[in-house]
Amino acid sequence: MTSKTGNGLTYRDAGVDIDAGNALVDAIKPNARSTDRAGVMGGLGGFGGYFDPRAAGYQDPVLVAATDGVGTKLMLAIESGKHDTVGIDLVAMCANDLVVQGAEPLFFLDYFATGKLEVEAASDVVGGVAEGCRLAGCALIGGETAEMPGMYGAGHYDLAGFCVGAVERGQQLSGEGITAGDAVLALASSGVHSNGYSLVRKVVGLSGLKLTDAAPFSDGPSLGDALLEPTTIYVRSCLAAIRSGGVRGLAHITGGGLTENIPRVLPEGLGVRIAAGSWPVPGVFGWLSTTGGIAAREMVRTFNCGVGMVVIVDPMEVDRLASLLGEAGEAVSRIGTVETVAAGEERVRIDGLEGAWLG
């Protein structure tokens, strides 16, 4: 039965609960405060968030911005009832895109949209966003929660994020300094990360497995938990490498996989030659390939296949940078070399691609 006030219908009658929205803001304030860093001005609740780059230590900063989402990985989170990691994915997708340009992520804003606000689930999501911000060293200074009845099915939500970083003018990492003979390093991924999940979900359906079943490619976690492993955030390690010198280019391996993302940072006339099997490939990729009958070439243009970030470096600095990145917690492999390519030739050549490395 529709409730009435003296003036007629209320917003709650239309499906929007302002009180729930206020409860969510109160619930997430401690998480947001935990991400504070130098440069933050004020707190949540205003019409916008303030940030002072000079207070963050920049003299003449160039601002760099990135926005992204988590895609249909959200469907697995919703089906599993596990909402505390997709926020990490959201920050990772944006912050990793900033660091490849030499920028330090400074602050982050999130957008959470749903048909009916469930405060506990939404709080878990934003808690994950805050954890991602802590890992990336950026501050969560604002966001938007949109309750839109009729737009989303019961329990469903969408998630997007926006991150701003800075780099001192003239220190941007554009890839222009990459030359033939440079070494190609790979930083290991934690799994599928946040791309290709429409295909992942298709394979799960073909497998006949439930998300609560044990993951056939890993000991311990359920299939759902294994597939929800959050995206690695490479910000701190890559910034340390960039600032130490010798890094000539970075490529975040997202949608488009290895073959589509590496060329985005290469000057015209250059490509890379990679040796399949020169880096460890997590078992999830072999399972996806075998269960779904996915060809090797389709795998490397859809998924990261174990390489979350490519680092192109001065060949004289390989050992030093590999050691530095390793000390920062990354699993590093030397996987190939930059080479000259003619117009129209493939810019990412993977030797031994059709072998057994994908299981």
CSV table of C-alpha atoms in Angstrom, one decimal:
chain,number,residue,atom,x,y,z
A,1,MET,CA,0.0,0.0,0.0
A,2,THR,CA,1.4,3.4,-0.9
A,3,SER,CA,2.3,5.6,2.0
A,4,LYS,CA,1.1,9.2,2.0
A,5,THR,CA,2.2,12.4,3.6
A,6,GLY,CA,0.1,15.6,3.8
A,7,ASN,CA,1.5,16.5,0.4
A,8,GLY,CA,1.1,13.2,-1.3
A,9,LEU,CA,3.7,10.7,-2.4
A,10,THR,CA,7.3,10.5,-1.0
A,11,TYR,CA,10.5,9.8,-2.7
A,12,ARG,CA,10.6,6.5,-0.8
A,13,ASP,CA,7.3,5.6,-2.5
A,14,ALA,CA,9.1,5.9,-5.8
A,15,GLY,CA,11.8,3.5,-4.6
A,16,VAL,CA,14.5,5.9,-3.5
A,17,ASP,CA,15.5,5.7,0.2
A,18,ILE,CA,17.4,8.9,1.2
A,19,ASP,CA,17.9,7.6,4.7
A,20,ALA,CA,19.7,4.5,3.3
A,21,GLY,CA,21.9,6.8,1.3
A,22,ASN,CA,22.8,8.9,4.4
A,23,ALA,CA,23.5,5.7,6.3
A,24,LEU,CA,25.9,4.6,3.6
A,25,VAL,CA,27.8,7.9,3.7
A,26,ASP,CA,28.2,7.6,7.4
A,27,ALA,CA,29.4,4.0,7.0
A,28,ILE,CA,32.1,4.8,4.5
A,29,LYS,CA,33.5,8.0,6.1
A,30,PRO,CA,36.1,6.1,8.2
A,31,ASN,CA,37.3,4.2,5.1
A,32,ALA,CA,37.6,7.4,3.1
A,33,ARG,CA,39.5,9.1,6.0
A,34,SER,CA,41.9,6.1,6.1
A,35,THR,CA,43.1,7.1,2.5
A,36,ASP,CA,44.0,10.7,3.4
A,37,ARG,CA,47.4,11.8,2.1
A,38,ALA,CA,49.3,15.0,1.6
A,39,GLY,CA,47.3,17.4,-0.6
A,40,VAL,CA,43.8,16.4,0.6
A,41,MET,CA,41.6,19.4,1.7
A,42,GLY,CA,38.4,18.8,3.5
A,43,GLY,CA,36.3,15.6,3.7
A,44,LEU,CA,33.3,13.8,2.3
A,45,GLY,CA,29.9,15.4,2.0
A,46,GLY,CA,30.5,18.5,0.0
A,47,PHE,CA,29.6,19.2,-3.6
A,48,GLY,CA,33.2,18.5,-4.7
A,49,GLY,CA,36.5,17.4,-3.3
A,50,TYR,CA,39.5,19.7,-3.0
A,51,PHE,CA,43.1,18.6,-3.6
A,52,ASP,CA,46.3,20.8,-3.5
A,53,PRO,CA,49.1,19.3,-5.8
A,54,ARG,CA,51.6,21.7,-4.3
A,55,ALA,CA,50.9,20.3,-0.8
A,56,ALA,CA,51.6,16.9,-2.3
A,57,GLY,CA,55.1,18.1,-3.3
A,58,TYR,CA,54.6,19.1,-6.9
A,59,GLN,CA,56.2,22.3,-8.3
A,60,ASP,CA,54.9,22.4,-11.9
A,61,PRO,CA,52.5,19.4,-12.2
A,62,VAL,CA,50.9,18.1,-15.3
A,63,LEU,CA,47.6,16.5,-14.3
A,64,VAL,CA,46.7,13.1,-15.8
A,65,ALA,CA,43.2,11.6,-15.6
A,66,ALA,CA,41.8,8.1,-16.1
A,67,THR,CA,38.3,6.6,-15.8
A,68,ASP,CA,37.2,3.0,-16.0
A,69,GLY,CA,34.9,0.3,-14.6
A,70,VAL,CA,35.0,-3.3,-13.6
A,71,GLY,CA,32.9,-4.7,-16.4
A,72,THR,CA,31.0,-7.9,-16.1
A,73,LYS,CA,33.3,-9.2,-13.3
A,74,LEU,CA,30.6,-7.5,-11.2
A,75,MET,CA,28.2,-10.2,-12.2
A,76,LEU,CA,30.4,-12.8,-10.5
A,77,ALA,CA,30.6,-10.6,-7.4
A,78,ILE,CA,26.8,-10.3,-7.4
A,79,GLU,CA,26.3,-14.1,-8.0
A,80,SER,CA,28.8,-15.0,-5.3
A,81,GLY,CA,27.6,-12.4,-2.8
A,82,LYS,CA,31.2,-11.3,-2.4
A,83,HIS,CA,31.5,-7.5,-2.8
A,84,ASP,CA,34.7,-6.6,-1.0
A,85,THR,CA,37.2,-6.9,-3.8
A,86,VAL,CA,35.7,-5.3,-6.9
A,87,GLY,CA,36.4,-1.9,-5.5
A,88,ILE,CA,40.1,-2.8,-5.5
A,89,ASP,CA,39.7,-3.8,-9.2
A,90,LEU,CA,38.1,-0.4,-9.9
A,91,VAL,CA,41.0,1.6,-8.4
A,92,ALA,CA,43.6,-0.7,-10.1
A,93,MET,CA,42.1,-0.2,-13.6
A,94,CYS,CA,42.4,3.6,-13.2
A,95,ALA,CA,45.6,3.9,-11.2
A,96,ASN,CA,47.6,1.5,-13.3
A,97,ASP,CA,46.6,3.5,-16.4
A,98,LEU,CA,48.1,6.6,-14.8
A,99,VAL,CA,51.4,5.1,-13.7
A,100,VAL,CA,52.2,4.0,-17.3
A,101,GLN,CA,52.3,7.7,-18.1
A,102,GLY,CA,54.7,8.4,-15.3
A,103,ALA,CA,52.0,9.9,-13.1
A,104,GLU,CA,51.5,9.4,-9.4
A,105,PRO,CA,47.8,8.8,-8.6
A,106,LEU,CA,46.6,11.6,-6.2
A,107,PHE,CA,42.9,11.2,-5.7
A,108,PHE,CA,40.0,9.0,-6.6
A,109,LEU,CA,36.2,9.3,-7.0
A,110,ASP,CA,33.8,6.4,-7.3
A,111,TYR,CA,30.3,6.1,-8.8
A,112,PHE,CA,28.0,3.3,-7.5
A,113,ALA,CA,24.6,2.9,-9.1
A,114,THR,CA,21.9,0.4,-8.1
A,115,GLY,CA,18.1,-0.2,-8.3
A,116,LYS,CA,17.7,-0.5,-4.5
A,117,LEU,CA,20.4,0.5,-2.2
A,118,GLU,CA,21.6,-2.3,0.1
A,119,VAL,CA,23.8,-0.5,2.6
A,120,GLU,CA,25.9,-3.5,3.7
A,121,ALA,CA,26.8,-4.6,0.1
A,122,ALA,CA,27.5,-1.1,-1.0
A,123,SER,CA,29.6,-0.5,2.1
A,124,ASP,CA,31.6,-3.6,1.2
A,125,VAL,CA,32.1,-2.3,-2.3
A,126,VAL,CA,33.3,1.1,-1.2
A,127,GLY,CA,35.5,-0.5,1.5
A,128,GLY,CA,37.3,-2.3,-1.4
A,129,VAL,CA,37.6,1.1,-3.2
A,130,ALA,CA,39.3,2.5,-0.1
A,131,GLU,CA,41.6,-0.5,0.2
A,132,GLY,CA,42.6,0.0,-3.5
A,133,CYS,CA,43.3,3.6,-2.8
A,134,ARG,CA,45.5,2.8,0.1
A,135,LEU,CA,47.4,0.3,-2.1
A,136,ALA,CA,47.8,2.9,-4.8
A,137,GLY,CA,48.7,5.8,-2.4
A,138,CYS,CA,45.8,8.0,-3.5
A,139,ALA,CA,43.0,9.5,-1.5
A,140,LEU,CA,39.3,8.8,-1.9
A,141,ILE,CA,37.9,12.3,-1.8
A,142,GLY,CA,34.4,11.9,-3.0
A,143,GLY,CA,31.9,9.9,-5.1
A,144,GLU,CA,28.3,9.4,-6.0
A,145,THR,CA,25.7,6.8,-5.0
A,146,ALA,CA,22.8,6.6,-7.4
A,147,GLU,CA,19.6,4.7,-6.5
A,148,MET,CA,17.6,4.2,-9.7
A,149,PRO,CA,14.6,2.0,-9.4
A,150,GLY,CA,13.8,0.2,-12.7
A,151,MET,CA,17.3,0.6,-14.1
A,152,TYR,CA,18.8,-2.5,-12.4
A,153,GLY,CA,17.6,-5.9,-11.4
A,154,ALA,CA,17.3,-7.0,-7.8
A,155,GLY,CA,20.7,-7.0,-6.1
A,156,HIS,CA,22.5,-5.7,-9.2
A,157,TYR,CA,24.7,-2.6,-9.3
A,158,ASP,CA,27.3,-0.9,-11.5
A,159,LEU,CA,30.5,0.7,-10.6
A,160,ALA,CA,32.8,3.3,-12.2
A,161,GLY,CA,35.7,5.3,-11.1
A,162,PHE,CA,37.7,8.4,-11.9
A,163,CYS,CA,41.3,9.0,-10.8
A,164,VAL,CA,43.6,12.0,-11.2
A,165,GLY,CA,47.4,11.9,-10.9
A,166,ALA,CA,50.3,14.2,-11.5
A,167,VAL,CA,53.7,14.2,-13.0
A,168,GLU,CA,56.2,17.1,-13.0
A,169,ARG,CA,56.2,18.8,-16.4
A,170,GLY,CA,58.8,17.3,-18.7
A,171,GLN,CA,58.9,14.0,-16.9
A,172,GLN,CA,55.9,12.3,-18.6
A,173,LEU,CA,56.6,8.7,-19.7
A,174,SER,CA,55.4,8.7,-23.3
A,175,GLY,CA,57.4,5.8,-24.8
A,176,GLU,CA,59.2,8.1,-27.3
A,177,GLY,CA,62.6,7.0,-26.0
A,178,ILE,CA,62.0,3.4,-26.8
A,179,THR,CA,64.5,2.0,-29.3
A,180,ALA,CA,65.2,-1.3,-31.0
A,181,GLY,CA,67.1,-3.6,-28.7
A,182,ASP,CA,65.4,-2.5,-25.5
A,183,ALA,CA,64.4,-5.3,-23.1
A,184,VAL,CA,60.8,-6.2,-22.4
A,185,LEU,CA,60.1,-7.2,-18.8
A,186,ALA,CA,56.8,-8.7,-17.5
A,187,LEU,CA,55.3,-8.1,-14.1
A,188,ALA,CA,53.1,-11.0,-13.1
A,189,SER,CA,49.3,-10.7,-12.9
A,190,SER,CA,47.3,-12.0,-10.0
A,191,GLY,CA,44.9,-13.8,-12.5
A,192,VAL,CA,42.4,-12.6,-15.0
A,193,HIS,CA,42.3,-9.0,-13.5
A,194,SER,CA,39.2,-7.2,-14.8
A,195,ASN,CA,39.0,-7.8,-18.6
A,196,GLY,CA,37.4,-10.6,-20.6
A,197,TYR,CA,34.8,-11.6,-18.1
A,198,SER,CA,32.0,-11.9,-20.6
A,199,LEU,CA,34.1,-14.7,-22.1
A,200,VAL,CA,35.0,-16.0,-18.6
A,201,ARG,CA,31.4,-16.3,-17.6
A,202,LYS,CA,30.7,-18.1,-20.9
A,203,VAL,CA,33.4,-20.7,-20.1
A,204,VAL,CA,32.0,-21.1,-16.5
A,205,GLY,CA,28.6,-21.9,-18.1
A,206,LEU,CA,30.2,-24.5,-20.4
A,207,SER,CA,32.1,-26.1,-17.6
A,208,GLY,CA,29.0,-27.0,-15.7
A,209,LEU,CA,30.7,-25.8,-12.5
A,210,LYS,CA,29.1,-23.7,-9.8
A,211,LEU,CA,30.9,-20.7,-8.4
A,212,THR,CA,30.8,-22.5,-5.0
A,213,ASP,CA,32.7,-25.5,-6.4
A,214,ALA,CA,36.4,-25.9,-5.9
A,215,ALA,CA,38.5,-24.1,-8.6
A,216,PRO,CA,39.8,-26.8,-10.9
A,217,PHE,CA,43.0,-24.8,-11.6
A,218,SER,CA,43.9,-23.9,-8.0
A,219,ASP,CA,44.1,-25.5,-4.6
A,220,GLY,CA,41.9,-24.1,-1.9
A,221,PRO,CA,39.6,-21.3,-3.1
A,222,SER,CA,36.2,-21.8,-4.7
A,223,LEU,CA,35.8,-21.0,-8.4
A,224,GLY,CA,34.0,-17.8,-7.6
A,225,ASP,CA,36.7,-16.6,-5.2
A,226,ALA,CA,39.5,-17.5,-7.6
A,227,LEU,CA,37.9,-15.6,-10.4
A,228,LEU,CA,37.3,-12.6,-8.2
A,229,GLU,CA,41.0,-12.4,-7.2
A,230,PRO,CA,41.5,-8.6,-7.4
A,231,THR,CA,43.6,-6.8,-10.0
A,232,THR,CA,47.2,-6.2,-9.0
A,233,ILE,CA,48.0,-2.5,-8.3
A,234,TYR,CA,51.5,-1.7,-9.7
A,235,VAL,CA,51.7,1.9,-8.7
A,236,ARG,CA,54.3,1.9,-6.0
A,237,SER,CA,56.7,-0.5,-7.7
A,238,CYS,CA,56.5,1.1,-11.1
A,239,LEU,CA,56.9,4.6,-9.7
A,240,ALA,CA,60.0,3.5,-7.8
A,241,ALA,CA,61.4,2.0,-11.1
A,242,ILE,CA,60.6,5.1,-13.1
A,243,ARG,CA,62.2,7.4,-10.6
A,244,SER,CA,65.3,5.3,-10.5
A,245,GLY,CA,65.9,5.8,-14.2
A,246,GLY,CA,66.1,3.4,-17.1
A,247,VAL,CA,62.4,2.8,-17.7
A,248,ARG,CA,61.5,3.8,-21.3
A,249,GLY,CA,57.9,2.6,-21.4
A,250,LEU,CA,55.1,0.9,-19.6
A,251,ALA,CA,52.0,-0.9,-20.9
A,252,HIS,CA,49.1,-1.9,-18.7
A,253,ILE,CA,47.7,-5.2,-20.1
A,254,THR,CA,44.0,-4.7,-20.0
A,255,GLY,CA,41.2,-5.3,-22.6
A,256,GLY,CA,42.9,-6.3,-25.8
A,257,GLY,CA,45.5,-8.4,-24.0
A,258,LEU,CA,49.2,-8.5,-25.0
A,259,THR,CA,48.8,-7.9,-28.7
A,260,GLU,CA,46.7,-4.8,-28.5
A,261,ASN,CA,48.2,-3.0,-25.5
A,262,ILE,CA,51.9,-3.1,-26.0
A,263,PRO,CA,51.8,-1.2,-29.3
A,264,ARG,CA,50.0,1.7,-27.6
A,265,VAL,CA,53.4,2.7,-26.1
A,266,LEU,CA,55.7,2.0,-29.0
A,267,PRO,CA,56.9,4.6,-31.5
A,268,GLU,CA,56.0,3.9,-35.1
A,269,GLY,CA,58.2,1.4,-36.8
A,270,LEU,CA,58.9,-0.6,-33.6
A,271,GLY,CA,57.4,-3.9,-32.3
A,272,VAL,CA,58.3,-6.5,-29.8
A,273,ARG,CA,59.3,-10.1,-30.1
A,274,ILE,CA,58.2,-12.2,-27.1
A,275,ALA,CA,59.0,-15.8,-26.2
A,276,ALA,CA,56.0,-17.8,-25.0
A,277,GLY,CA,56.9,-19.8,-21.9
A,278,SER,CA,59.3,-17.1,-20.6
A,279,TRP,CA,57.0,-16.1,-17.9
A,280,PRO,CA,54.7,-18.2,-15.5
A,281,VAL,CA,51.1,-18.5,-16.7
A,282,PRO,CA,48.5,-18.9,-13.9
A,283,GLY,CA,46.5,-22.1,-14.2
A,284,VAL,CA,43.2,-20.1,-14.8
A,285,PHE,CA,44.3,-19.3,-18.3
A,286,GLY,CA,45.0,-22.9,-19.3
A,287,TRP,CA,41.6,-23.8,-17.8
A,288,LEU,CA,39.9,-21.1,-19.8
A,289,SER,CA,41.7,-22.1,-23.0
A,290,THR,CA,41.0,-25.8,-22.6
A,291,THR,CA,37.5,-25.7,-21.3
A,292,GLY,CA,36.3,-23.0,-23.7
A,293,GLY,CA,38.3,-24.3,-26.7
A,294,ILE,CA,39.8,-20.8,-27.0
A,295,ALA,CA,42.6,-20.6,-29.5
A,296,ALA,CA,46.0,-19.2,-28.3
A,297,ARG,CA,45.8,-16.1,-30.5
A,298,GLU,CA,42.3,-15.3,-29.1
A,299,MET,CA,43.7,-15.8,-25.6
A,300,VAL,CA,46.5,-13.2,-26.0
A,301,ARG,CA,44.2,-10.6,-27.5
A,302,THR,CA,41.5,-11.0,-24.8
A,303,PHE,CA,43.4,-11.8,-21.6
A,304,ASN,CA,46.6,-10.7,-19.9
A,305,CYS,CA,47.7,-14.4,-19.8
A,306,GLY,CA,49.8,-13.8,-16.7
A,307,VAL,CA,51.4,-10.5,-17.6
A,308,GLY,CA,49.7,-7.6,-15.8
A,309,MET,CA,52.2,-4.9,-16.7
A,310,VAL,CA,54.9,-4.7,-19.4
A,311,VAL,CA,58.0,-2.7,-18.6
A,312,ILE,CA,60.3,-1.7,-21.5
A,313,VAL,CA,63.8,-0.8,-20.2
A,314,ASP,CA,67.3,0.2,-21.3
A,315,PRO,CA,69.0,-3.2,-21.9
A,316,MET,CA,72.0,-2.1,-19.7
A,317,GLU,CA,69.6,-1.6,-16.7
A,318,VAL,CA,67.7,-4.9,-16.9
A,319,ASP,CA,69.3,-6.6,-13.8
A,320,ARG,CA,69.1,-3.5,-11.6
A,321,LEU,CA,65.5,-2.7,-12.5
A,322,ALA,CA,64.4,-6.4,-12.2
A,323,SER,CA,66.0,-6.5,-8.8
A,324,LEU,CA,64.3,-3.2,-7.8
A,325,LEU,CA,60.9,-4.4,-9.0
A,326,GLY,CA,61.4,-7.7,-7.3
A,327,GLU,CA,62.2,-6.0,-4.0
A,328,ALA,CA,59.0,-4.0,-4.4
A,329,GLY,CA,57.1,-7.3,-4.4
A,330,GLU,CA,56.7,-8.0,-8.1
A,331,ALA,CA,57.4,-11.3,-9.9
A,332,VAL,CA,59.5,-10.2,-12.8
A,333,SER,CA,60.4,-12.1,-16.0
A,334,ARG,CA,62.4,-11.0,-19.0
A,335,ILE,CA,60.2,-12.0,-21.9
A,336,GLY,CA,61.4,-10.3,-25.1
A,337,THR,CA,63.1,-7.5,-27.0
A,338,VAL,CA,62.0,-4.4,-29.0
A,339,GLU,CA,62.7,-4.8,-32.7
A,340,THR,CA,62.2,-2.8,-35.9
A,341,VAL,CA,59.1,-3.8,-37.9
A,342,ALA,CA,58.0,-2.8,-41.4
A,343,ALA,CA,54.7,-1.1,-42.1
A,344,GLY,CA,51.8,-3.6,-42.0
A,345,GLU,CA,53.7,-6.2,-40.0
A,346,GLU,CA,52.6,-7.5,-36.7
A,347,ARG,CA,53.9,-5.4,-33.8
A,348,VAL,CA,53.7,-8.1,-31.2
A,349,ARG,CA,55.2,-11.4,-32.3
A,350,ILE,CA,55.0,-14.2,-29.8
A,351,ASP,CA,57.3,-17.2,-30.6
A,352,GLY,CA,56.0,-20.6,-29.6
A,353,LEU,CA,52.4,-19.3,-29.1
A,354,GLU,CA,50.8,-22.5,-30.2
A,355,GLY,CA,52.8,-24.6,-27.7
A,356,ALA,CA,51.7,-26.0,-24.4
A,357,TRP,CA,52.1,-22.9,-22.3
A,358,LEU,CA,48.4,-22.3,-22.0
A,359,GLY,CA,47.7,-25.9,-21.0
